[in-house]
Amino acid sequence: MKPYNVVINFESGTLDPGKRIIRKVSDVKNMFYDTQAAEELIQKGDPMVYEVIYADVPEEQGHLGHCTTIIYPGKIGNEYFLTKGHYHEKLSTAEIYFCLRGQGRLIMESTDGDCEVLEMFPGSASYIPPNWSHRTMNVGKELLVFYCIFPADAGHDYATIEEQGYPKLVVEIDGKVTVIDNPKRKNK
Amino acid sequence: MKPYNVVINFESGTLDPGKRIIRKVSDVKNMFYDTQAAEELIQKGDPMVYEVIYADVPEEQGHLGHCTTIIYPGKIGNEYFLTKGHYHEKLSTAEIYFCLRGQGRLIMESTDGDCEVLEMFPGSASYIPPNWSHRTMNVGKELLVFYCIFPADAGHDYATIEEQGYPKLVVEIDGKVTVIDNPKRKNK
């Protein structure tokens, strides 16, 4: 395999050449607390929530997967637009989120049940250690753009988060970013 | 281990909190073609060539090492300021260099003897596959700043490059960035 460049645009978040995956409200409706508000938004045109653009890398140990993520500004009910969130299938692998634009939050839960929330802002590089699931939200009024790097053999487990959610929700209350307990969270 | 943020300054290249390593001309003099010009520069104050600022990460498989590198503008003879260059001790590991500021070149050589040179510019994310050594040069008039991510157990082998150099040199000829054969390169 030869070395190669991809080019990342700090404003738009495009990664070129890359493979783009788009997620509309209909793709992530089960991740939100207010499922009725999600259904209404789907009826009103099903807007884009986020995009991920992957660079081409073999999914093998020793390689590094890398992609950009672009989360649009928006809310469903009072909950900010968010990514599905996932554990790595190979739990012993870390990930880094390097924020290039916008304002976000990164919520993580460990397999031990600890929950942490970090702020994302231009220049923040968030270290997600092995055994921590991760989800991001755009809490600002412009795009949230970040660059993600992970061991290429990490794999994605979306099902666990889709079923159990996070212990906390990141919502807007009186115009402020607020972290509250998740009323729907099932005890483990 | 808990998740954490470091903050990277796109202009200065600082990574905070981080552990800073500095390299002056005297630290890298053996890497340059014109060793006499290097000695003269050491006598004239031994200026800084580059800095690396490492985030704190366990050097274990599954973790990701990350750091910024800041190369100052300058030349020794007609050869641009450069990093020592290294293979990973664990050859089967990749690395990514994400350029934040300035103009650079990334020279790589594979264990098969192939040599490649990529351009670095703001937004370029260079993929260094497993089994390729790597060295960078600042070919511009301002700082070259880039963010590096690598498997935390990769390790550094500087000795191989210090001994054999690269097949090519990146030099300035008539004010232009030029890649020439390295007259000092020993056949493998």
mmCIF file of C-alpha atoms in Angstrom:
data_model
loop_
_atom_site.group_PDB
_atom_site.id
_atom_site.type_symbol
_atom_site.label_atom_id
_atom_site.label_comp_id
_atom_site.label_asym_id
_atom_site.label_seq_id
_atom_site.Cartn_x
_atom_site.Cartn_y
_atom_site.Cartn_z
ATOM 1 C CA MET A 1 0.000 0.000 0.000
ATOM 2 C CA LYS A 2 1.226 3.488 -0.925
ATOM 3 C CA PRO A 3 1.017 6.607 1.257
ATOM 4 C CA TYR A 4 -1.700 9.062 0.240
ATOM 5 C CA ASN A 5 -3.206 12.425 1.134
ATOM 6 C CA VAL A 6 -6.808 13.309 1.778
ATOM 7 C CA VAL A 7 -7.804 16.955 2.036
ATOM 8 C CA ILE A 8 -10.031 18.137 4.861
ATOM 9 C CA ASN A 9 -11.959 21.397 4.639
ATOM 10 C CA PHE A 10 -12.098 22.959 8.120
ATOM 11 C CA GLU A 11 -15.290 24.903 7.333
ATOM 12 C CA SER A 12 -17.456 22.407 5.430
ATOM 13 C CA GLY A 13 -15.935 19.268 6.956
ATOM 14 C CA THR A 14 -15.532 17.549 3.578
ATOM 15 C CA LEU A 15 -12.793 14.886 3.348
ATOM 16 C CA ASP A 16 -11.675 14.240 -0.226
ATOM 17 C CA PRO A 17 -11.432 11.608 -1.564
ATOM 18 C CA GLY A 18 -13.822 9.919 0.850
ATOM 19 C CA LYS A 19 -16.945 7.791 1.124
ATOM 20 C CA ARG A 20 -19.937 9.731 2.464
ATOM 21 C CA ILE A 21 -22.659 8.304 4.722
ATOM 22 C CA ILE A 22 -25.683 10.480 5.482
ATOM 23 C CA ARG A 23 -28.061 10.187 8.432
ATOM 24 C CA LYS A 24 -31.460 11.827 8.332
ATOM 25 C CA VAL A 25 -33.920 12.099 11.212
ATOM 26 C CA SER A 26 -35.548 8.845 10.043
ATOM 27 C CA ASP A 27 -32.209 7.052 10.465
ATOM 28 C CA VAL A 28 -31.681 8.173 14.052
ATOM 29 C CA LYS A 29 -35.238 8.677 15.391
ATOM 30 C CA ASN A 30 -34.864 5.924 18.000
ATOM 31 C CA MET A 31 -31.918 7.738 19.569
ATOM 32 C CA PHE A 32 -34.040 10.728 20.683
ATOM 33 C CA TYR A 33 -36.103 11.057 23.813
ATOM 34 C CA ASP A 34 -39.040 12.762 22.087
ATOM 35 C CA THR A 35 -39.929 10.202 19.421
ATOM 36 C CA GLN A 36 -43.141 12.055 18.549
ATOM 37 C CA ALA A 37 -41.203 15.236 17.714
ATOM 38 C CA ALA A 38 -38.905 13.075 15.590
ATOM 39 C CA GLU A 39 -41.886 11.656 13.646
ATOM 40 C CA GLU A 40 -43.216 15.166 13.034
ATOM 41 C CA LEU A 41 -39.834 16.260 11.695
ATOM 42 C CA ILE A 42 -39.740 13.246 9.374
ATOM 43 C CA GLN A 43 -43.175 14.250 8.005
ATOM 44 C CA LYS A 44 -41.869 17.797 7.464
ATOM 45 C CA GLY A 45 -39.112 16.651 5.067
ATOM 46 C CA ASP A 46 -36.848 14.406 7.106
ATOM 47 C CA PRO A 47 -33.850 16.767 7.358
ATOM 48 C CA MET A 48 -30.228 15.739 7.516
ATOM 49 C CA VAL A 49 -28.820 15.260 11.027
ATOM 50 C CA TYR A 50 -25.223 14.358 10.228
ATOM 51 C CA GLU A 51 -22.761 13.055 7.677
ATOM 52 C CA VAL A 52 -19.641 10.929 8.054
ATOM 53 C CA ILE A 53 -16.971 10.894 5.338
ATOM 54 C CA TYR A 54 -14.524 7.979 5.539
ATOM 55 C CA ALA A 55 -11.034 7.816 4.068
ATOM 56 C CA ASP A 56 -10.140 4.527 2.406
ATOM 57 C CA VAL A 57 -8.128 2.332 4.819
ATOM 58 C CA PRO A 58 -7.921 -1.470 5.208
ATOM 59 C CA GLU A 59 -9.876 -2.590 8.288
ATOM 60 C CA GLU A 60 -6.852 -4.356 9.702
ATOM 61 C CA GLN A 61 -4.855 -4.161 12.927
ATOM 62 C CA GLY A 62 -2.034 -1.608 12.767
ATOM 63 C CA HIS A 63 -3.944 0.614 10.335
ATOM 64 C CA LEU A 64 -5.790 3.760 11.435
ATOM 65 C CA GLY A 65 -9.344 4.493 10.323
ATOM 66 C CA HIS A 66 -10.078 8.182 9.809
ATOM 67 C CA CYS A 67 -13.112 10.215 8.863
ATOM 68 C CA THR A 68 -14.756 13.558 9.346
ATOM 69 C CA THR A 69 -18.167 14.001 10.979
ATOM 70 C CA ILE A 70 -20.431 16.954 10.239
ATOM 71 C CA ILE A 71 -23.423 17.459 12.548
ATOM 72 C CA TYR A 72 -26.005 20.018 11.437
ATOM 73 C CA PRO A 73 -27.445 22.489 13.938
ATOM 74 C CA GLY A 74 -30.914 21.529 15.114
ATOM 75 C CA LYS A 75 -33.009 19.964 17.855
ATOM 76 C CA ILE A 76 -35.688 17.312 18.213
ATOM 77 C CA GLY A 77 -37.886 18.565 21.000
ATOM 78 C CA ASN A 78 -35.296 20.195 23.248
ATOM 79 C CA GLU A 79 -32.591 17.609 22.504
ATOM 80 C CA TYR A 80 -29.709 18.604 20.247
ATOM 81 C CA PHE A 81 -29.026 16.797 16.975
ATOM 82 C CA LEU A 82 -26.739 13.873 17.772
ATOM 83 C CA THR A 83 -24.926 10.885 16.316
ATOM 84 C CA LYS A 84 -26.088 7.307 16.827
ATOM 85 C CA GLY A 85 -23.240 6.603 19.209
ATOM 86 C CA HIS A 86 -21.399 3.328 19.451
ATOM 87 C CA TYR A 87 -19.077 1.056 21.320
ATOM 88 C CA HIS A 88 -16.204 -0.420 19.388
ATOM 89 C CA GLU A 89 -16.765 -4.099 18.676
ATOM 90 C CA LYS A 90 -13.167 -4.519 19.765
ATOM 91 C CA LEU A 91 -13.670 -2.841 23.136
ATOM 92 C CA SER A 92 -9.949 -2.482 23.848
ATOM 93 C CA THR A 93 -9.542 0.301 21.248
ATOM 94 C CA ALA A 94 -9.435 4.087 21.766
ATOM 95 C CA GLU A 95 -10.608 6.932 19.493
ATOM 96 C CA ILE A 96 -9.718 10.612 19.099
ATOM 97 C CA TYR A 97 -12.165 13.372 18.099
ATOM 98 C CA PHE A 98 -10.400 16.531 16.954
ATOM 99 C CA CYS A 99 -12.838 19.438 16.637
ATOM 100 C CA LEU A 100 -12.327 21.808 13.703
ATOM 101 C CA ARG A 101 -15.466 23.968 13.824
ATOM 102 C CA GLY A 102 -18.495 24.649 15.987
ATOM 103 C CA GLN A 103 -19.589 23.830 19.507
ATOM 104 C CA GLY A 104 -20.438 20.332 20.676
ATOM 105 C CA ARG A 105 -20.636 17.856 23.478
ATOM 106 C CA LEU A 106 -19.191 14.363 23.591
ATOM 107 C CA ILE A 107 -20.983 11.936 25.907
ATOM 108 C CA MET A 108 -19.280 8.686 26.830
ATOM 109 C CA GLU A 109 -20.128 5.707 28.972
ATOM 110 C CA SER A 110 -17.708 3.046 30.111
ATOM 111 C CA THR A 111 -18.420 -0.644 30.330
ATOM 112 C CA ASP A 112 -18.163 -0.059 34.113
ATOM 113 C CA GLY A 113 -21.144 2.311 33.927
ATOM 114 C CA ASP A 114 -19.282 5.618 34.388
ATOM 115 C CA CYS A 115 -20.603 8.534 32.325
ATOM 116 C CA GLU A 116 -18.591 11.587 31.212
ATOM 117 C CA VAL A 117 -19.383 14.639 29.077
ATOM 118 C CA LEU A 118 -16.624 16.702 27.392
ATOM 119 C CA GLU A 119 -16.948 20.003 25.563
ATOM 120 C CA MET A 120 -15.955 20.156 21.888
ATOM 121 C CA PHE A 121 -14.738 23.414 20.349
ATOM 122 C CA PRO A 122 -12.217 24.327 17.640
ATOM 123 C CA GLY A 123 -8.882 22.853 18.730
ATOM 124 C CA SER A 124 -10.257 20.416 21.308
ATOM 125 C CA ALA A 125 -8.855 16.899 20.859
ATOM 126 C CA SER A 126 -10.904 14.498 22.949
ATOM 127 C CA TYR A 127 -9.371 11.205 23.993
ATOM 128 C CA ILE A 128 -11.901 8.386 24.238
ATOM 129 C CA PRO A 129 -10.084 5.542 26.051
ATOM 130 C CA PRO A 130 -10.711 1.862 25.383
ATOM 131 C CA ASN A 131 -14.022 0.536 26.767
ATOM 132 C CA TRP A 132 -15.913 3.857 26.498
ATOM 133 C CA SER A 133 -18.857 4.265 24.085
ATOM 134 C CA HIS A 134 -19.222 7.693 22.478
ATOM 135 C CA ARG A 135 -21.874 9.980 20.999
ATOM 136 C CA THR A 136 -21.653 13.640 19.946
ATOM 137 C CA MET A 137 -24.142 16.518 19.813
ATOM 138 C CA ASN A 138 -24.086 19.862 18.040
ATOM 139 C CA VAL A 139 -25.058 22.419 20.707
ATOM 140 C CA GLY A 140 -24.311 25.485 18.547
ATOM 141 C CA LYS A 141 -25.947 27.380 15.707
ATOM 142 C CA GLU A 142 -23.472 26.417 12.959
ATOM 143 C CA LEU A 143 -22.032 23.108 11.728
ATOM 144 C CA LEU A 144 -20.095 20.977 14.195
ATOM 145 C CA VAL A 145 -17.105 19.522 12.326
ATOM 146 C CA PHE A 146 -14.599 17.062 13.761
ATOM 147 C CA TYR A 147 -11.935 14.649 12.565
ATOM 148 C CA CYS A 148 -11.998 11.113 13.997
ATOM 149 C CA ILE A 149 -9.113 8.649 14.216
ATOM 150 C CA PHE A 150 -9.445 5.058 15.446
ATOM 151 C CA PRO A 151 -7.687 1.698 15.119
ATOM 152 C CA ALA A 152 -8.969 0.446 11.751
ATOM 153 C CA ASP A 153 -9.997 -2.943 13.160
ATOM 154 C CA ALA A 154 -12.102 -1.382 15.981
ATOM 155 C CA GLY A 155 -15.507 -2.111 14.409
ATOM 156 C CA HIS A 156 -18.814 -0.462 15.371
ATOM 157 C CA ASP A 157 -21.442 -1.743 17.785
ATOM 158 C CA TYR A 158 -24.444 0.592 17.386
ATOM 159 C CA ALA A 159 -27.031 -1.792 18.817
ATOM 160 C CA THR A 160 -26.078 -1.487 22.491
ATOM 161 C CA ILE A 161 -26.532 2.301 22.513
ATOM 162 C CA GLU A 162 -29.679 2.134 20.367
ATOM 163 C CA GLU A 163 -31.217 -0.165 22.949
ATOM 164 C CA GLN A 164 -30.064 1.350 26.240
ATOM 165 C CA GLY A 165 -29.239 4.987 25.406
ATOM 166 C CA TYR A 166 -27.039 7.064 27.721
ATOM 167 C CA PRO A 167 -27.591 7.840 31.428
ATOM 168 C CA LYS A 168 -27.699 11.566 30.535
ATOM 169 C CA LEU A 169 -29.340 13.712 27.851
ATOM 170 C CA VAL A 170 -27.929 16.981 26.500
ATOM 171 C CA VAL A 171 -30.831 19.385 26.042
ATOM 172 C CA GLU A 172 -31.570 23.095 25.740
ATOM 173 C CA ILE A 173 -33.350 24.634 28.748
ATOM 174 C CA ASP A 174 -33.944 28.407 28.832
ATOM 175 C CA GLY A 175 -31.533 28.749 25.913
ATOM 176 C CA LYS A 176 -28.721 26.997 27.780
ATOM 177 C CA VAL A 177 -26.940 23.704 27.131
ATOM 178 C CA THR A 178 -27.994 21.489 30.020
ATOM 179 C CA VAL A 179 -27.173 17.909 30.994
ATOM 180 C CA ILE A 180 -30.083 16.063 32.613
ATOM 181 C CA ASP A 181 -30.757 12.490 33.682
ATOM 182 C CA ASN A 182 -32.296 10.357 30.940
ATOM 183 C CA PRO A 183 -35.798 9.396 32.149
ATOM 184 C CA LYS A 184 -35.930 6.532 29.642
ATOM 185 C CA ARG A 185 -32.659 4.960 30.712
ATOM 186 C CA LYS A 186 -33.193 1.386 31.786
ATOM 187 C CA ASN A 187 -31.169 0.189 34.740
ATOM 188 C CA LYS A 188 -28.431 -2.124 33.616
ATOM 189 C CA MET B 1 -8.696 5.677 32.661
ATOM 190 C CA LYS B 2 -11.019 8.652 32.155
ATOM 191 C CA PRO B 3 -11.632 10.517 28.890
ATOM 192 C CA TYR B 4 -9.882 13.894 28.630
ATOM 193 C CA ASN B 5 -9.426 16.891 26.363
ATOM 194 C CA VAL B 6 -6.237 18.490 25.167
ATOM 195 C CA VAL B 7 -6.417 21.834 23.382
ATOM 196 C CA ILE B 8 -4.461 22.396 20.179
ATOM 197 C CA ASN B 9 -3.658 25.899 18.927
ATOM 198 C CA PHE B 10 -3.781 25.862 15.121
ATOM 199 C CA GLU B 11 -1.399 28.825 14.829
ATOM 200 C CA SER B 12 1.301 28.119 17.429
ATOM 201 C CA GLY B 13 0.931 24.327 17.411
ATOM 202 C CA THR B 14 0.836 24.093 21.206
ATOM 203 C CA LEU B 15 -0.951 21.063 22.691
ATOM 204 C CA ASP B 16 -2.049 21.606 26.292
ATOM 205 C CA PRO B 17 -1.551 19.809 28.588
ATOM 206 C CA GLY B 18 1.392 18.115 26.911
ATOM 207 C CA LYS B 19 5.034 17.136 27.315
ATOM 208 C CA ARG B 20 7.372 19.177 25.109
ATOM 209 C CA ILE B 21 10.524 17.866 23.440
ATOM 210 C CA ILE B 22 12.772 20.356 21.654
ATOM 211 C CA ARG B 23 15.310 19.667 18.919
ATOM 212 C CA LYS B 24 18.039 22.153 18.127
ATOM 213 C CA VAL B 25 20.475 21.975 15.231
ATOM 214 C CA SER B 26 22.954 20.140 17.481
ATOM 215 C CA ASP B 27 20.354 17.405 18.059
ATOM 216 C CA VAL B 28 19.756 16.756 14.365
ATOM 217 C CA LYS B 29 23.040 17.748 12.704
ATOM 218 C CA ASN B 30 23.731 14.206 11.472
ATOM 219 C CA MET B 31 20.475 14.224 9.504
ATOM 220 C CA PHE B 32 21.627 16.985 7.143
ATOM 221 C CA TYR B 33 23.694 16.643 3.989
ATOM 222 C CA ASP B 34 25.836 19.717 4.698
ATOM 223 C CA THR B 35 27.291 18.865 8.097
ATOM 224 C CA GLN B 36 29.724 21.806 7.919
ATOM 225 C CA ALA B 37 26.863 24.285 7.517
ATOM 226 C CA ALA B 38 25.208 22.572 10.480
ATOM 227 C CA GLU B 39 28.321 23.054 12.630
ATOM 228 C CA GLU B 40 28.459 26.733 11.679
ATOM 229 C CA LEU B 41 24.823 27.170 12.681
ATOM 230 C CA ILE B 42 25.509 25.484 16.024
ATOM 231 C CA GLN B 43 28.361 27.968 16.636
ATOM 232 C CA LYS B 44 26.000 30.836 15.786
ATOM 233 C CA GLY B 45 23.590 29.984 18.616
ATOM 234 C CA ASP B 46 22.252 26.515 17.809
ATOM 235 C CA PRO B 47 18.714 27.547 16.849
ATOM 236 C CA MET B 48 15.600 25.473 17.374
ATOM 237 C CA VAL B 49 14.652 23.207 14.469
ATOM 238 C CA TYR B 50 11.465 21.636 15.793
ATOM 239 C CA GLU B 51 9.357 20.801 18.820
ATOM 240 C CA VAL B 52 7.076 17.856 19.541
ATOM 241 C CA ILE B 53 4.382 18.099 22.220
ATOM 242 C CA TYR B 54 2.976 14.769 23.373
ATOM 243 C CA ALA B 55 -0.377 14.136 25.026
ATOM 244 C CA ASP B 56 -0.323 11.693 27.935
ATOM 245 C CA VAL B 57 -1.398 8.217 26.768
ATOM 246 C CA PRO B 58 -0.406 4.726 27.974
ATOM 247 C CA GLU B 59 1.996 3.120 25.479
ATOM 248 C CA GLU B 60 -0.241 0.092 25.086
ATOM 249 C CA GLN B 61 -1.975 -1.657 22.207
ATOM 250 C CA GLY B 62 -5.436 -0.275 21.526
ATOM 251 C CA HIS B 63 -4.469 3.223 22.709
ATOM 252 C CA LEU B 64 -3.609 6.054 20.312
ATOM 253 C CA GLY B 65 -0.550 8.221 20.782
ATOM 254 C CA HIS B 66 -1.024 11.828 19.712
ATOM 255 C CA CYS B 67 1.165 14.900 19.546
ATOM 256 C CA THR B 68 1.738 18.082 17.627
ATOM 257 C CA THR B 69 4.926 18.859 15.733
ATOM 258 C CA ILE B 70 6.113 22.403 15.062
ATOM 259 C CA ILE B 71 8.961 22.824 12.557
ATOM 260 C CA TYR B 72 10.537 26.270 12.365
ATOM 261 C CA PRO B 73 11.312 27.822 8.980
ATOM 262 C CA GLY B 74 14.974 27.604 8.032
ATOM 263 C CA LYS B 75 17.610 25.768 6.037
ATOM 264 C CA ILE B 76 20.993 24.168 6.611
ATOM 265 C CA GLY B 77 22.894 24.790 3.408
ATOM 266 C CA ASN B 78 20.076 24.489 0.877
ATOM 267 C CA GLU B 79 18.267 21.732 2.796
ATOM 268 C CA TYR B 80 15.088 22.638 4.637
ATOM 269 C CA PHE B 81 14.770 22.191 8.412
ATOM 270 C CA LEU B 82 13.563 18.635 9.010
ATOM 271 C CA THR B 83 12.664 16.105 11.684
ATOM 272 C CA LYS B 84 14.899 13.180 12.590
ATOM 273 C CA GLY B 85 12.588 10.721 10.881
ATOM 274 C CA HIS B 86 11.866 7.233 12.116
ATOM 275 C CA TYR B 87 10.486 3.804 11.496
ATOM 276 C CA HIS B 88 8.083 2.432 14.050
ATOM 277 C CA GLU B 89 9.701 -0.273 16.150
ATOM 278 C CA LYS B 90 6.492 -2.176 15.568
ATOM 279 C CA LEU B 91 6.680 -1.940 11.784
ATOM 280 C CA SER B 92 3.087 -3.069 11.243
ATOM 281 C CA THR B 93 1.663 0.266 12.519
ATOM 282 C CA ALA B 94 0.438 3.269 10.515
ATOM 283 C CA GLU B 95 0.512 6.997 11.357
ATOM 284 C CA ILE B 96 -1.480 10.054 10.285
ATOM 285 C CA TYR B 97 -0.073 13.586 9.919
ATOM 286 C CA PHE B 98 -2.805 16.225 9.787
ATOM 287 C CA CYS B 99 -1.414 19.602 8.732
ATOM 288 C CA LEU B 100 -2.823 22.679 10.491
ATOM 289 C CA ARG B 101 -0.529 25.455 9.290
ATOM 290 C CA GLY B 102 2.291 26.113 6.815
ATOM 291 C CA GLN B 103 3.828 24.310 3.873
ATOM 292 C CA GLY B 104 5.780 21.082 4.173
ATOM 293 C CA ARG B 105 6.923 17.879 2.608
ATOM 294 C CA LEU B 106 6.639 14.376 4.025
ATOM 295 C CA ILE B 107 9.246 11.904 2.773
ATOM 296 C CA MET B 108 8.685 8.206 3.365
ATOM 297 C CA GLU B 109 10.560 5.035 2.547
ATOM 298 C CA SER B 110 9.152 1.542 2.756
ATOM 299 C CA THR B 111 10.981 -1.514 3.995
ATOM 300 C CA ASP B 112 10.805 -2.617 0.327
ATOM 301 C CA GLY B 113 12.888 0.432 -0.651
ATOM 302 C CA ASP B 114 10.129 2.508 -2.289
ATOM 303 C CA CYS B 115 10.351 6.266 -1.672
ATOM 304 C CA GLU B 116 7.425 8.728 -1.772
ATOM 305 C CA VAL B 117 7.097 12.452 -1.094
ATOM 306 C CA LEU B 118 3.744 14.066 -0.220
ATOM 307 C CA GLU B 119 2.908 17.745 0.079
ATOM 308 C CA MET B 120 1.669 19.062 3.437
ATOM 309 C CA PHE B 121 -0.590 22.105 3.605
ATOM 310 C CA PRO B 122 -3.446 23.226 5.878
ATOM 311 C CA GLY B 123 -6.082 20.482 5.702
ATOM 312 C CA SER B 124 -3.851 17.761 4.256
ATOM 313 C CA ALA B 125 -4.123 14.492 6.176
ATOM 314 C CA SER B 126 -1.300 12.211 5.101
ATOM 315 C CA TYR B 127 -1.671 8.469 5.582
ATOM 316 C CA ILE B 128 1.622 6.718 6.350
ATOM 317 C CA PRO B 129 0.888 2.996 5.970
ATOM 318 C CA PRO B 130 2.575 0.289 8.040
ATOM 319 C CA ASN B 131 6.220 -0.402 7.078
ATOM 320 C CA TRP B 132 6.981 3.154 5.855
ATOM 321 C CA SER B 133 9.486 5.381 7.684
ATOM 322 C CA HIS B 134 8.663 9.088 7.737
ATOM 323 C CA ARG B 135 10.370 12.493 7.998
ATOM 324 C CA THR B 136 8.973 15.983 7.478
ATOM 325 C CA MET B 137 10.412 19.288 6.263
ATOM 326 C CA ASN B 138 9.219 22.876 6.534
ATOM 327 C CA VAL B 139 9.523 24.288 2.996
ATOM 328 C CA GLY B 140 7.727 27.569 3.762
ATOM 329 C CA LYS B 141 8.500 30.856 5.481
ATOM 330 C CA GLU B 142 6.250 30.376 8.530
ATOM 331 C CA LEU B 143 5.827 27.587 11.097
ATOM 332 C CA LEU B 144 4.821 24.155 9.848
ATOM 333 C CA VAL B 145 2.311 22.732 12.347
ATOM 334 C CA PHE B 146 0.795 19.269 12.196
ATOM 335 C CA TYR B 147 -1.066 16.854 14.452
ATOM 336 C CA CYS B 148 0.175 13.255 14.578
ATOM 337 C CA ILE B 149 -1.785 10.154 15.584
ATOM 338 C CA PHE B 150 -0.285 6.667 15.875
ATOM 339 C CA PRO B 151 -0.930 3.374 17.665
ATOM 340 C CA ALA B 152 0.443 4.039 21.154
ATOM 341 C CA ASP B 153 2.556 0.868 21.157
ATOM 342 C CA ALA B 154 4.264 1.718 17.822
ATOM 343 C CA GLY B 155 7.606 2.773 19.314
ATOM 344 C CA HIS B 156 10.300 4.820 17.549
ATOM 345 C CA ASP B 157 13.362 3.561 15.693
ATOM 346 C CA TYR B 158 15.456 6.660 14.905
ATOM 347 C CA ALA B 159 18.760 4.825 14.385
ATOM 348 C CA THR B 160 17.983 3.303 10.978
ATOM 349 C CA ILE B 161 17.254 6.688 9.395
ATOM 350 C CA GLU B 162 20.146 8.393 11.199
ATOM 351 C CA GLU B 163 22.468 5.828 9.659
ATOM 352 C CA GLN B 164 21.131 5.451 6.132
ATOM 353 C CA GLY B 165 19.203 8.677 5.448
ATOM 354 C CA TYR B 166 16.620 8.839 2.679
ATOM 355 C CA PRO B 167 17.135 8.175 -1.052
ATOM 356 C CA LYS B 168 16.023 11.773 -1.755
ATOM 357 C CA LEU B 169 16.737 15.213 -0.292
ATOM 358 C CA VAL B 170 14.295 18.139 -0.299
ATOM 359 C CA VAL B 171 16.275 21.301 -1.049
ATOM 360 C CA GLU B 172 15.809 24.837 -2.327
ATOM 361 C CA ILE B 173 17.206 25.490 -5.807
ATOM 362 C CA ASP B 174 16.619 28.891 -7.461
ATOM 363 C CA GLY B 175 14.036 29.613 -4.754
ATOM 364 C CA LYS B 176 12.031 26.483 -5.558
ATOM 365 C CA VAL B 177 11.326 23.369 -3.527
ATOM 366 C CA THR B 178 13.212 20.621 -5.328
ATOM 367 C CA VAL B 179 13.587 16.885 -4.715
ATOM 368 C CA ILE B 180 17.029 15.538 -5.645
ATOM 369 C CA ASP B 181 18.845 12.242 -5.219
ATOM 370 C CA ASN B 182 20.791 11.987 -1.954
ATOM 371 C CA PRO B 183 24.484 11.718 -2.918
ATOM 372 C CA LYS B 184 25.334 10.327 0.522
ATOM 373 C CA ARG B 185 22.783 7.517 0.414
ATOM 374 C CA LYS B 186 24.418 4.182 0.863
ATOM 375 C CA ASN B 187 23.032 1.319 -1.182
ATOM 376 C CA LYS B 188 21.076 -1.027 0.978
#
